[in-house]
Coordinates of C-alpha atoms in Angstrom, one line a residue:
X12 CA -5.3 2.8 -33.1
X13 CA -1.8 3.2 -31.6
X14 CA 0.5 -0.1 -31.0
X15 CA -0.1 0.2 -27.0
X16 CA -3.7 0.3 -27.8
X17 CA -4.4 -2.5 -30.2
X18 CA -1.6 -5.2 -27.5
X19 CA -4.4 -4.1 -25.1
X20 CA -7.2 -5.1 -26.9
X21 CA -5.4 -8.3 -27.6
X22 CA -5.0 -9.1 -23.8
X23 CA -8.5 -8.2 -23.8
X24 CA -9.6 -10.0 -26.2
X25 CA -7.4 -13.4 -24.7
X26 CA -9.0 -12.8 -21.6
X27 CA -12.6 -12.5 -23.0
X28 CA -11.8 -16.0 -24.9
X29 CA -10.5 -17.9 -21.9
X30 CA -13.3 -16.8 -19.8
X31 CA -15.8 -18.4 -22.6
X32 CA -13.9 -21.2 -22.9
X33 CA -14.1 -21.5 -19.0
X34 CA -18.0 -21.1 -19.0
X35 CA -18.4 -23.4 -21.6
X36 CA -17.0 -26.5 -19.9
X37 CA -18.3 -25.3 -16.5
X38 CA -21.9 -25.6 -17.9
X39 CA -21.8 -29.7 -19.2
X40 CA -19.8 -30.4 -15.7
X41 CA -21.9 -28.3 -13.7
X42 CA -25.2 -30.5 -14.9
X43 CA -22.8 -34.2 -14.1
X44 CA -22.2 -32.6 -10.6
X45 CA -25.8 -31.9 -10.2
X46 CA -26.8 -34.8 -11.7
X47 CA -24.5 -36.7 -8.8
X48 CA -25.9 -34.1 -6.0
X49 CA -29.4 -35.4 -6.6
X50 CA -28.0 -39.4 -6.0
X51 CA -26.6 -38.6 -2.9
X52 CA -29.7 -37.2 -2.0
X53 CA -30.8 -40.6 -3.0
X54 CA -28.6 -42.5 -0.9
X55 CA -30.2 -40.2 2.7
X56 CA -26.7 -38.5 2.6
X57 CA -26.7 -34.7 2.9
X58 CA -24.2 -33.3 0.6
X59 CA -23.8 -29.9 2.8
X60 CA -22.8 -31.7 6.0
X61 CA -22.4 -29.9 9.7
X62 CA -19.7 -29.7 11.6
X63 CA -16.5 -31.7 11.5
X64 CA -14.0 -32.2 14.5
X65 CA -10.8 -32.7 12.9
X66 CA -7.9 -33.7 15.2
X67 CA -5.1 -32.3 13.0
X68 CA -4.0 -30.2 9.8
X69 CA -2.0 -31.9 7.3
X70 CA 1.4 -30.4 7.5
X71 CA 0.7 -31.1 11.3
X72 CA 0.3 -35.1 10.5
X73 CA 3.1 -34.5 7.9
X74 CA 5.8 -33.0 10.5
X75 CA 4.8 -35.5 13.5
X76 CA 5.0 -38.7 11.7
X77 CA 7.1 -40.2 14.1
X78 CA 4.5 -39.9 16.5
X79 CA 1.3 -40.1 14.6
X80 CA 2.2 -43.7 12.7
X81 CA -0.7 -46.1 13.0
X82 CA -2.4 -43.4 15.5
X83 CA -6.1 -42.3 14.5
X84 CA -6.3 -38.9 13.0
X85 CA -9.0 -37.0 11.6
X86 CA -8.9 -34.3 9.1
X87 CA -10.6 -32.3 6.6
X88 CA -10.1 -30.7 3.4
X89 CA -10.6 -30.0 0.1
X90 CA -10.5 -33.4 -2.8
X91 CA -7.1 -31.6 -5.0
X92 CA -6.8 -35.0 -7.2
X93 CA -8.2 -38.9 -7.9
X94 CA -6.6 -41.4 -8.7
X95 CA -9.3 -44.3 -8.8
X96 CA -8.0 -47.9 -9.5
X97 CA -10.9 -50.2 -9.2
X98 CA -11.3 -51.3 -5.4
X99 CA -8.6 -48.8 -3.7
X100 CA -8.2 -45.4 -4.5
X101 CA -5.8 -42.2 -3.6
X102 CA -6.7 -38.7 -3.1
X103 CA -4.9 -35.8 -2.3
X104 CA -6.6 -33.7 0.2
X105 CA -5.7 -30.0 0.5
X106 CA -6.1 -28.1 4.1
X107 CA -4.9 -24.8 5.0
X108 CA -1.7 -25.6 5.7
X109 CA -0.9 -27.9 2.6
X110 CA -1.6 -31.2 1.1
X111 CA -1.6 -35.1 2.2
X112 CA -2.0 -38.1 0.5
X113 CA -5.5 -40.2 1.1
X114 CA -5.9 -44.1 0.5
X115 CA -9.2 -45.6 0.5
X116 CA -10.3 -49.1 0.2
X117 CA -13.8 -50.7 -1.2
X118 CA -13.5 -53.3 1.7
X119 CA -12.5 -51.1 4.9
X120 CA -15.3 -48.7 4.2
X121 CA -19.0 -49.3 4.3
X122 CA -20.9 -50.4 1.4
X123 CA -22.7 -46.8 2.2
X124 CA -19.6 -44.9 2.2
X125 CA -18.3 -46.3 -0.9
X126 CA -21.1 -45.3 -2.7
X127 CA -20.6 -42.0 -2.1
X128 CA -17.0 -42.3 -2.9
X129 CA -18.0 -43.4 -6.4
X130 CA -19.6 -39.3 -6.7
X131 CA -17.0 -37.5 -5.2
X132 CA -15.3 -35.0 -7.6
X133 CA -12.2 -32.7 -7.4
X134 CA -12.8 -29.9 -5.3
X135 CA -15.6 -31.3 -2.5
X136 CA -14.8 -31.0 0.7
X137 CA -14.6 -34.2 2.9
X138 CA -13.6 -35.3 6.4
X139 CA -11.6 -38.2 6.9
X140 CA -10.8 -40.8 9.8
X141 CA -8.4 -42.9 10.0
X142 CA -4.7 -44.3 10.6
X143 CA -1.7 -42.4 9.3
X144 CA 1.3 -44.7 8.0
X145 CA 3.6 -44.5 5.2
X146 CA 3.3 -46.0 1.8
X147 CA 5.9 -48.3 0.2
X148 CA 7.1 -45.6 -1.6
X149 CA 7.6 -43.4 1.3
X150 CA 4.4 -40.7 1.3
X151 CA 2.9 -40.4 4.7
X152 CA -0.4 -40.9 3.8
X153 CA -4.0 -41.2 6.4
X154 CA -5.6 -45.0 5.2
X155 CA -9.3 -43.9 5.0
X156 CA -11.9 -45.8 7.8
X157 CA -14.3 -43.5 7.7
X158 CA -16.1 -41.0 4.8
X159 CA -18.2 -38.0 5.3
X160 CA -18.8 -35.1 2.6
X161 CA -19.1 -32.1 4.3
X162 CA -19.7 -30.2 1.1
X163 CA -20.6 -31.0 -2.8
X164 CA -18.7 -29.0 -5.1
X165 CA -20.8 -27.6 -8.2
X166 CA -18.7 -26.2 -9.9
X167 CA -15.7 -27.1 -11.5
X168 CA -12.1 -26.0 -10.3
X169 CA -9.5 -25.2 -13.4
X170 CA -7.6 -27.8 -14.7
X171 CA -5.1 -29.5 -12.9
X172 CA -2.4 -28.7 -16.0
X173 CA -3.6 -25.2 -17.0
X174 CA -4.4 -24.1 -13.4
X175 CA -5.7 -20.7 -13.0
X176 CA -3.0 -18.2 -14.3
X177 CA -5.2 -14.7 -16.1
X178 CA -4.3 -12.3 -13.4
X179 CA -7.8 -10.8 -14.1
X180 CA -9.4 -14.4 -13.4
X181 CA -7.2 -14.5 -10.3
X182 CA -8.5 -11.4 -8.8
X183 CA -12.2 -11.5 -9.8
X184 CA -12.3 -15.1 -8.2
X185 CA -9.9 -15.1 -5.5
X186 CA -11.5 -17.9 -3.7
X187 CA -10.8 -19.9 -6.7
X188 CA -7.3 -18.6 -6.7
X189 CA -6.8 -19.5 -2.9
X190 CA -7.7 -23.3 -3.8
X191 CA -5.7 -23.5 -6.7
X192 CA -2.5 -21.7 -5.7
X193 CA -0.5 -22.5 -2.5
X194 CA 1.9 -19.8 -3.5
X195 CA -0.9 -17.3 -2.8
X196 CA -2.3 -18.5 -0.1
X197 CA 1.1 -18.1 1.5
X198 CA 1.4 -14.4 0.1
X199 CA -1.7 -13.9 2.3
X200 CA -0.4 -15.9 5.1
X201 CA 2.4 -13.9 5.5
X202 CA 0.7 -11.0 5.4
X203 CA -1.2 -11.9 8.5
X204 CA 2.2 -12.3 10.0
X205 CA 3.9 -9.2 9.0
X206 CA 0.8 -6.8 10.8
X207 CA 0.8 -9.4 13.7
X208 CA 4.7 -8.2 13.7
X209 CA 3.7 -4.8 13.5
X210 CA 1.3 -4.5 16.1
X211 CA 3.9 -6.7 18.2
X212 CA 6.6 -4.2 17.4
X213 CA 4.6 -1.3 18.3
X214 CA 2.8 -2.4 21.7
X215 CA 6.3 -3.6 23.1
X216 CA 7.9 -0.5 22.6
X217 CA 4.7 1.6 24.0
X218 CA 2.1 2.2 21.5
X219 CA -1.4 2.1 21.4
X220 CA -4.1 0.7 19.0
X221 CA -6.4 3.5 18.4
X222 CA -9.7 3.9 16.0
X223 CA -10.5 7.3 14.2
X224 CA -13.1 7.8 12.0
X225 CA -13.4 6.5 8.3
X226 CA -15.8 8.7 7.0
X227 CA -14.9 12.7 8.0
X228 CA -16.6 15.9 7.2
X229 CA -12.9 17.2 6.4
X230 CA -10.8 15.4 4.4
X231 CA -7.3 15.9 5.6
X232 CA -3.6 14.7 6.6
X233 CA -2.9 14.0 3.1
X234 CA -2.4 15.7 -1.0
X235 CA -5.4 12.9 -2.2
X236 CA -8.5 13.5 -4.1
X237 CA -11.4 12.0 -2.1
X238 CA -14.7 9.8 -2.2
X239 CA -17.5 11.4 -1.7
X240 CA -20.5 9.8 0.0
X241 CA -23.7 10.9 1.4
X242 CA -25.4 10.8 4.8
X243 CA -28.9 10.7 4.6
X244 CA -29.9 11.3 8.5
X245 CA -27.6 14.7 8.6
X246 CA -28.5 15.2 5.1
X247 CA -25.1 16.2 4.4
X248 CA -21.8 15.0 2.2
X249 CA -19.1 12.9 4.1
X250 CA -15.6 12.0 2.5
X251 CA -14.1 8.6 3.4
X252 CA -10.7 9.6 4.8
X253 CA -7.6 9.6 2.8
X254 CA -5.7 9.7 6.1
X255 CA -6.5 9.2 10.0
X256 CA -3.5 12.1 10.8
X257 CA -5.6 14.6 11.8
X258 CA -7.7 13.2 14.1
X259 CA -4.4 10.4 15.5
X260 CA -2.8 14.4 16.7
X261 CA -6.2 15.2 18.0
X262 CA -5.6 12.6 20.7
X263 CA -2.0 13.5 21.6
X264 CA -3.3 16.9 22.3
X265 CA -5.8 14.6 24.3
X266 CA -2.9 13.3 26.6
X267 CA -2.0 9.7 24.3
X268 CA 1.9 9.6 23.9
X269 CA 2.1 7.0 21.8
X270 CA -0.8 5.9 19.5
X271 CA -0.6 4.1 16.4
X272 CA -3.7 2.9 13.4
X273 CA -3.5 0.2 11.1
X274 CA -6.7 0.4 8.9
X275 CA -7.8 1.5 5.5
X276 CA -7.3 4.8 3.5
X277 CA -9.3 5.8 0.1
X278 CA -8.5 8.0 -2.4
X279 CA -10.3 8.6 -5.4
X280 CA -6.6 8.3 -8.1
X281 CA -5.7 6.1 -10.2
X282 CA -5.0 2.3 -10.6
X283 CA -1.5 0.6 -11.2
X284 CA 0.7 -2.1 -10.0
X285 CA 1.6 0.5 -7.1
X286 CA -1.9 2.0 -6.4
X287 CA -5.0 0.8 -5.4
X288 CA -8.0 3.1 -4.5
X289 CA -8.4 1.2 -0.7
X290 CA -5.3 0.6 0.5
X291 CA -4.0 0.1 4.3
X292 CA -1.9 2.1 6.3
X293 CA 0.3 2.4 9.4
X294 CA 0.0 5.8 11.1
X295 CA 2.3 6.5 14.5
X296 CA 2.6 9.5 16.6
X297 CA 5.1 9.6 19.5
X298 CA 4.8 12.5 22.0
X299 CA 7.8 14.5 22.9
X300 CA 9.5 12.7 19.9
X301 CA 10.8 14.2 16.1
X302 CA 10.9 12.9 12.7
X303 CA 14.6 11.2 14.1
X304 CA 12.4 8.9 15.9
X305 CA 10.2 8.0 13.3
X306 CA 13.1 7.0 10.9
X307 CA 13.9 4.9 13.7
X308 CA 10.3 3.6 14.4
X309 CA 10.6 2.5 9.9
X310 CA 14.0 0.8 10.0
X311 CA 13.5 -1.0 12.8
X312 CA 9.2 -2.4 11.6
X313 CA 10.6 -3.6 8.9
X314 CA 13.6 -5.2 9.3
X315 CA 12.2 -6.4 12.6
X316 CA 9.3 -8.1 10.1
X317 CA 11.8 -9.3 7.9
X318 CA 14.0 -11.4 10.3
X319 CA 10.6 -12.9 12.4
X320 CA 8.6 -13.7 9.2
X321 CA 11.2 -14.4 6.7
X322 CA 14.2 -15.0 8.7
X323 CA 16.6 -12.8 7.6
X324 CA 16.9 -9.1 6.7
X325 CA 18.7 -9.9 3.3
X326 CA 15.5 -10.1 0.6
X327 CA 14.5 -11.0 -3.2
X328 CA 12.5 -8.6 -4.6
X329 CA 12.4 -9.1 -8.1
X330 CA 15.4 -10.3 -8.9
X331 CA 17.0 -7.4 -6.9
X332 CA 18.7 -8.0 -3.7
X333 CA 17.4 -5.7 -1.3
X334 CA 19.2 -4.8 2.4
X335 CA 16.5 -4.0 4.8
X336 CA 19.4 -4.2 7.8
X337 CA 19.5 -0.9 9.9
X338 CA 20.8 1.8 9.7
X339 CA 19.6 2.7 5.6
X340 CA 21.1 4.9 3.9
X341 CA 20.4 8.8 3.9
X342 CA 20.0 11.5 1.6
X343 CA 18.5 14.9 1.3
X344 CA 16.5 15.9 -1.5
X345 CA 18.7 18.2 -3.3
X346 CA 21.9 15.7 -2.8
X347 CA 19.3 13.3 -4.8
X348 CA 19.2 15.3 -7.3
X349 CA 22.5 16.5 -7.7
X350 CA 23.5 12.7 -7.3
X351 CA 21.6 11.5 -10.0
X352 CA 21.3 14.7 -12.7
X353 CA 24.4 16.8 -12.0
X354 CA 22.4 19.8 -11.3
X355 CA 22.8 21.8 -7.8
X356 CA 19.6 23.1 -6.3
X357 CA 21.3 24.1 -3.1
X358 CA 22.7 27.2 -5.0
X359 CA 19.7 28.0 -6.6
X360 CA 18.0 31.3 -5.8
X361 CA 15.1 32.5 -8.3
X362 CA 12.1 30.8 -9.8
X363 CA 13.7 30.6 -13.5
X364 CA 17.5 29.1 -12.1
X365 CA 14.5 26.0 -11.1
X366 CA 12.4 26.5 -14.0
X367 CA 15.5 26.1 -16.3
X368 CA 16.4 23.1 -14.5
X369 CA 13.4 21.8 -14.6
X370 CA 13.3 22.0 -18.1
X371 CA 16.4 20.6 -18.8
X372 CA 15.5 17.7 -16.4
X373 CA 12.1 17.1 -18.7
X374 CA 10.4 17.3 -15.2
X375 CA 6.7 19.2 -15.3
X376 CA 5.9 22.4 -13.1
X377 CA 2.8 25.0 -13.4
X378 CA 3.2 29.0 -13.3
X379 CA 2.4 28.6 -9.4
X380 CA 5.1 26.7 -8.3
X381 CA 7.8 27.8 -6.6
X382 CA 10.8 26.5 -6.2
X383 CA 10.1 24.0 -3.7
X384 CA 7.3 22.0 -5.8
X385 CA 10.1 22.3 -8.9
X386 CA 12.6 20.8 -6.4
X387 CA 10.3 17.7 -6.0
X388 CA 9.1 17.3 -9.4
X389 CA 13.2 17.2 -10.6
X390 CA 13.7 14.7 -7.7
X391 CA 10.5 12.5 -8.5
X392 CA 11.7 12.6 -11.8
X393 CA 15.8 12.1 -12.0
X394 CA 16.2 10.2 -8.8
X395 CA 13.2 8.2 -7.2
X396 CA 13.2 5.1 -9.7
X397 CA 17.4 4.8 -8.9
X398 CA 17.4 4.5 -5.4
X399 CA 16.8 1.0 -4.7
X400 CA 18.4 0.0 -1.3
X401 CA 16.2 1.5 1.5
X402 CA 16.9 5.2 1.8
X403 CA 15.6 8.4 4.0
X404 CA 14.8 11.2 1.7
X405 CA 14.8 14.4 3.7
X406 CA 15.0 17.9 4.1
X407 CA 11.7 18.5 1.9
X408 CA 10.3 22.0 0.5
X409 CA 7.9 23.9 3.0
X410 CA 5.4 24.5 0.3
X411 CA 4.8 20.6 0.0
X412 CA 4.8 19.8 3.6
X413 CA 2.1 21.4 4.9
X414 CA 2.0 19.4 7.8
X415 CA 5.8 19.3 9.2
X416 CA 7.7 22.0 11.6
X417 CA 10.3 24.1 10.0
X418 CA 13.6 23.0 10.3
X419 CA 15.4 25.4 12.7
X420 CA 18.8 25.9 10.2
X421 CA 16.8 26.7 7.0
X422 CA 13.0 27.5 7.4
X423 CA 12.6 26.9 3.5
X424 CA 12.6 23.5 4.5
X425 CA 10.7 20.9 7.0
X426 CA 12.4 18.5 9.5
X427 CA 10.4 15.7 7.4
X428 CA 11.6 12.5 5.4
X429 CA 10.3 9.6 3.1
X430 CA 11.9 6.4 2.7
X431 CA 12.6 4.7 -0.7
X432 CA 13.2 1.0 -1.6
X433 CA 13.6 -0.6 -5.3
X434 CA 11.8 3.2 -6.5
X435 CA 9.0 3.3 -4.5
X436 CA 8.2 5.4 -1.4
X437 CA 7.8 3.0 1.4
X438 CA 7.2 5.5 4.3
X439 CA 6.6 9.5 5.1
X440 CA 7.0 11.1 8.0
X441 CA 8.2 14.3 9.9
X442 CA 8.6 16.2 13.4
X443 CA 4.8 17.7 13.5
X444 CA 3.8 21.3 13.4
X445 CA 2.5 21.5 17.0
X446 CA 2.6 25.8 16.3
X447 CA -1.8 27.0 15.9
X448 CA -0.9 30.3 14.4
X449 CA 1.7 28.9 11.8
X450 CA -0.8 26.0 10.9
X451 CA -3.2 27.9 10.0
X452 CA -1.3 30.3 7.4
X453 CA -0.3 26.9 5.9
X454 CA -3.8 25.5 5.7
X455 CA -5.0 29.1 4.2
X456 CA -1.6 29.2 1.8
X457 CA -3.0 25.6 1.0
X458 CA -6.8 27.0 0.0
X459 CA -5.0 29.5 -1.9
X460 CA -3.7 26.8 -4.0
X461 CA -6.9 24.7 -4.2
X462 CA -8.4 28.1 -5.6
X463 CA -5.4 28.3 -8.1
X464 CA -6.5 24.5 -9.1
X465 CA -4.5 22.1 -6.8
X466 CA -7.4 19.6 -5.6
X467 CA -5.1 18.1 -4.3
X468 CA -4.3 20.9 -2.2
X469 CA -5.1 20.3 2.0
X470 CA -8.9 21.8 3.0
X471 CA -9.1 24.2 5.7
X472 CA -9.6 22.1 9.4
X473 CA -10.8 24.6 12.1
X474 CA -11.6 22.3 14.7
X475 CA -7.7 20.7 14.1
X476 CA -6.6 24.3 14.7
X477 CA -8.2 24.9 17.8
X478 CA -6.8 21.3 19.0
X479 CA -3.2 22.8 18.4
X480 CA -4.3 25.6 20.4
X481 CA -4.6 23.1 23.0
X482 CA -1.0 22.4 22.8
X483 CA 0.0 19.7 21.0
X484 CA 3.6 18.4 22.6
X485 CA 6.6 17.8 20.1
X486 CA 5.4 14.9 17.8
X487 CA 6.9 12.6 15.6
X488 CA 5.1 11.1 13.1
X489 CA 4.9 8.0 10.5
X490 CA 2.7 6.5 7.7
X491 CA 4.4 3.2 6.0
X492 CA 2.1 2.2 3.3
X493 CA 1.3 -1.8 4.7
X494 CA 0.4 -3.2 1.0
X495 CA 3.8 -2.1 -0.5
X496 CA 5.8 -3.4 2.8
X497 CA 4.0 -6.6 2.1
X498 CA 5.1 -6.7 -1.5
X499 CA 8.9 -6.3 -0.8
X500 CA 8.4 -9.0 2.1
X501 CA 6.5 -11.5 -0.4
X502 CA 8.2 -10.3 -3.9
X503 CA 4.7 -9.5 -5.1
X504 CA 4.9 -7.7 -8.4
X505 CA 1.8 -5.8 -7.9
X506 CA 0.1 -4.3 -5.2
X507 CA -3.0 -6.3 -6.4
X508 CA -1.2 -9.6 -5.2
X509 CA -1.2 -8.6 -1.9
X510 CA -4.7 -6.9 -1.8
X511 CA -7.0 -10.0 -1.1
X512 CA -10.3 -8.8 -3.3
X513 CA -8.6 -5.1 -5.2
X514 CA -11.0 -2.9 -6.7
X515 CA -12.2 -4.2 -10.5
X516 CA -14.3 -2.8 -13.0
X517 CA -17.6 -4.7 -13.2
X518 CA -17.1 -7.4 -16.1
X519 CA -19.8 -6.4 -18.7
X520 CA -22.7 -8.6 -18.7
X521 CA -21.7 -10.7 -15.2
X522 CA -24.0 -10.2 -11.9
X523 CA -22.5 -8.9 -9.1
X524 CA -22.9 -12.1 -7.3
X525 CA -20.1 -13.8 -9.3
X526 CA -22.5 -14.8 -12.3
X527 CA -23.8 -13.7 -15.0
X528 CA -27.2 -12.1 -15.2
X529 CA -29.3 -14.5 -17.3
X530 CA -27.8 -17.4 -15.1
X531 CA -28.8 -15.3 -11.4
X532 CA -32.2 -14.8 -13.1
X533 CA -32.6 -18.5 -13.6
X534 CA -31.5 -19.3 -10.1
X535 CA -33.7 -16.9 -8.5
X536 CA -36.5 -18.3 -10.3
X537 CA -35.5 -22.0 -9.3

């Protein structure tokens, strides 16, 4: 077994060992806090209450003090901490907008209410009414007049100290992760914010929301490997889509000039800190526009999201400083190369002038290529990690663009662009090939490659071709992938942190329900 193999069974392993050790002490708490569930029964409490009307949220109370002191408030939230001493107590409650401090005492309460107090444990959820003031040492705190449990926590949260830091943990049990880190609850709070900015952007400037189908009978608009699924009524196979493009041009042929999709996409690849196999996307199409007005439409999203939700346009992403101001920079694929390798595809000519510097360059090619798919390989491997600060890519190879129009100087290429920041491709788009006759060849050239063993390779769309015979009016078009924009915006480090519940393999020997199988038998059976 190889070095890289044996550190990941290590992790493994580490991860296998917390989760026991997790189960372990969840199992003698989990019979104390059913053991207190059955006394509060006892006392003609319910310990899954009904609804609550709460008056504020916490940061609300926190950031009005001066006009909330010694007024009557009501709020609810989650028990974070205890801190009993005899007669009086504090708590910290945690809301969705952050935590306050919670005093109780034996002798403001009733006799009922105290009781209940005394089998209350970290993580139930409780309302509270009562007078906000300030405590002697200065914490704005609500003074407790009356207690109601809205609901009894079974099971344990992590420990205050240790927390909840396995990033497999973390994304198995979100919900968990949500309560125990504020940090991630405002990752996912901000990207709320950034679509709402989106969508805001979009609509003032003309666009509109459209839906388009998630499962197609033709995959297409995209070089992805699909999911198959079945329908049982039509007795057929359906593919959930790896891109709305397709159908987003069908209604610009329709007579929409400006449409625009934020949803999901699927494709059946792999799994990294960049990928995930659901992921969401931003698709645009602007009638009687180009690909000039979708650079325009990605400089201007983002940094637009930058300065409403962050307040500036100057970000932090991993250590990197990162200027998202307009204009970004610009480049064309073979000035890339050039730029970062020395070698000069603009004079090259024949198949082996790219193969050889291809080879030289270490990047990978089949016998089909030409010189256009070399091209990309050299740039994807010489010059994509370097460029950091957002840049426009353009000027790609016709044989990889099956989508684009030609540009009208140099047909070998399309009038199409991708935009880069810290490495990683942000955004695609290009003017779109509104010609029938032309779009077909390319979808046939396309099958000829499928045959040659590209799955990748686009599928033959009929029904798209006849909508082009239409007439389609000059088109610009964008994706931006939303999960990466949110990780530059919230210096995530993996697309997983932005992804509230990513795809995970099933842990071996757990219940899909969150438990494991023996457990979920028991419970059924109780």
């Amino acid at each position: 077994m190889g070095n890289a193999q044996n550190e990941q069974a290590n992790v493994q392993n580490e991860h296998i060992s917390e989760l026991e050790q997790l189960r372990e002490g969840e199992s003698e708490q989990m019979q104390i806090r059913r053991e207190k569930l059955q006394k509060i029964y006892d006392l003609g409490l319910t310990p899954f209450g009904q609804k609550f009307d709460w008056t504020h949220h916490n940061q609300q109370i926190i950031d009005e003090f001066a006009d909330l002191e010694d007024q009557q408030v009501a709020i609810a939230g989650r028990i974070m901490a205890i801190r009993d001493h005899g007669k009086t107590a504090f708590l910290n409650l945690r809301d969705f907008t952050g935590d306050i401090q919670v005093y109780l005492r034996q002798d403001e309460i009733s006799e009922l209410e105290y009781q209940l107090f005394q089998l209350l444990d970290i993580g139930d959820i409780v309302g509270i009414n009562g007078k906000v003031f300030k405590t002697h040492k200065g914490e704005i705190t609500v003074r407790v007049e009356k207690l109601t449990l809205l609901s009894k926590g079974l099971r344990p949260l992590p420990n205050k100290w240790q927390g909840l830091k396995d990033p497999e943990i973390r994304y198995r049990q979100r919900y968990v992760d949500l309560i125990m880190n504020p940090q991630v609850r405002d990752t996912f709070k901000k990207r709320s914010q950034i679509i709402n900015c989106i969508r805001e952007w979009l609509t003032d400037h003309g666009f509109m929301e459209v839906e388009t189908p998630m499962m197609q009978t033709i995959y297409g608009g995209a070089a992805a490997r699909p999911f198959i699924t079945h329908h049982n009524a039509h007795n057929m196979d359906v593919y959930m889509r790896i891109s709305p493009e397709l159908y987003l041009k069908r209604l610009v042929v329709g007579g929409f000039e400006r449409v625009f999709e934020i949803n999901r996409n699927f494709r059946n690849e792999g799994i990294d800190n960049r990928h995930n196999p659901e992921f969401t996307m931003l698709e645009t199409y602007q009638a009687y526009g180009n690909f000039e007005d979708a650079i325009y439409q990605t400089e201007q999203i983002v940094s637009y999201c930058a300065q409403q939700v962050l307040g500036t346009m100057k970000i932090n992403y991993q250590g990197t400083e990162i200027d998202l101001t307009p204009p970004w920079n610009r480049m064309t694929m073979p000035e890339a190369v050039k730029k970062f390798s020395g070698e000069d595809f603009d004079q090259v000519e024949t198949i082996e002038e790219a193969r050889a510097i291809a080879d030289r360059l270490g990047a990978e090619y089949t016998e089909h290529d030409g010189i256009g798919k070399i091209l990309n390989a050299c740039f994807e491997e010489v010059a994509e990690e370097k460029l950091i600060q957002p840049t426009f890519i353009f000027g790609h190879p016709l044989e990889i663009s099956p989508l684009a129009k030609q540009n009208k100087e140099n047909p070998s290429i399309t009038d199409r662009f991708e935009a880069f920041i810290f490495g990683r491709e942000l955004a695609n788009g290009y003017s779109e090939l509104n010609d029938p006759i032309d779009q077909r060849g390319r979808f046939e050239q396309q099958m000829r490659e499928f045959e040659l063993g590209d799955d990748e390779a686009h599928q033959m769309d009929e029904d798209f071709v006849a909508a082009l015979e239409y007439g389609l009016p000059p088109t610009g078009g964008l994706g931006i992938g939303i999960d990466r924009m949110i990780m530059f915006l919230t210096d995530a480090a993996s697309i997983r942190d932005v992804i509230l519940f990513p795809l995970m393999r099933p842990e071996e020997g757990r219940a899909g329900r969150g438990d494991n199988a023996e457990e979920a038998s028991e419970n059924e059976e109780k």
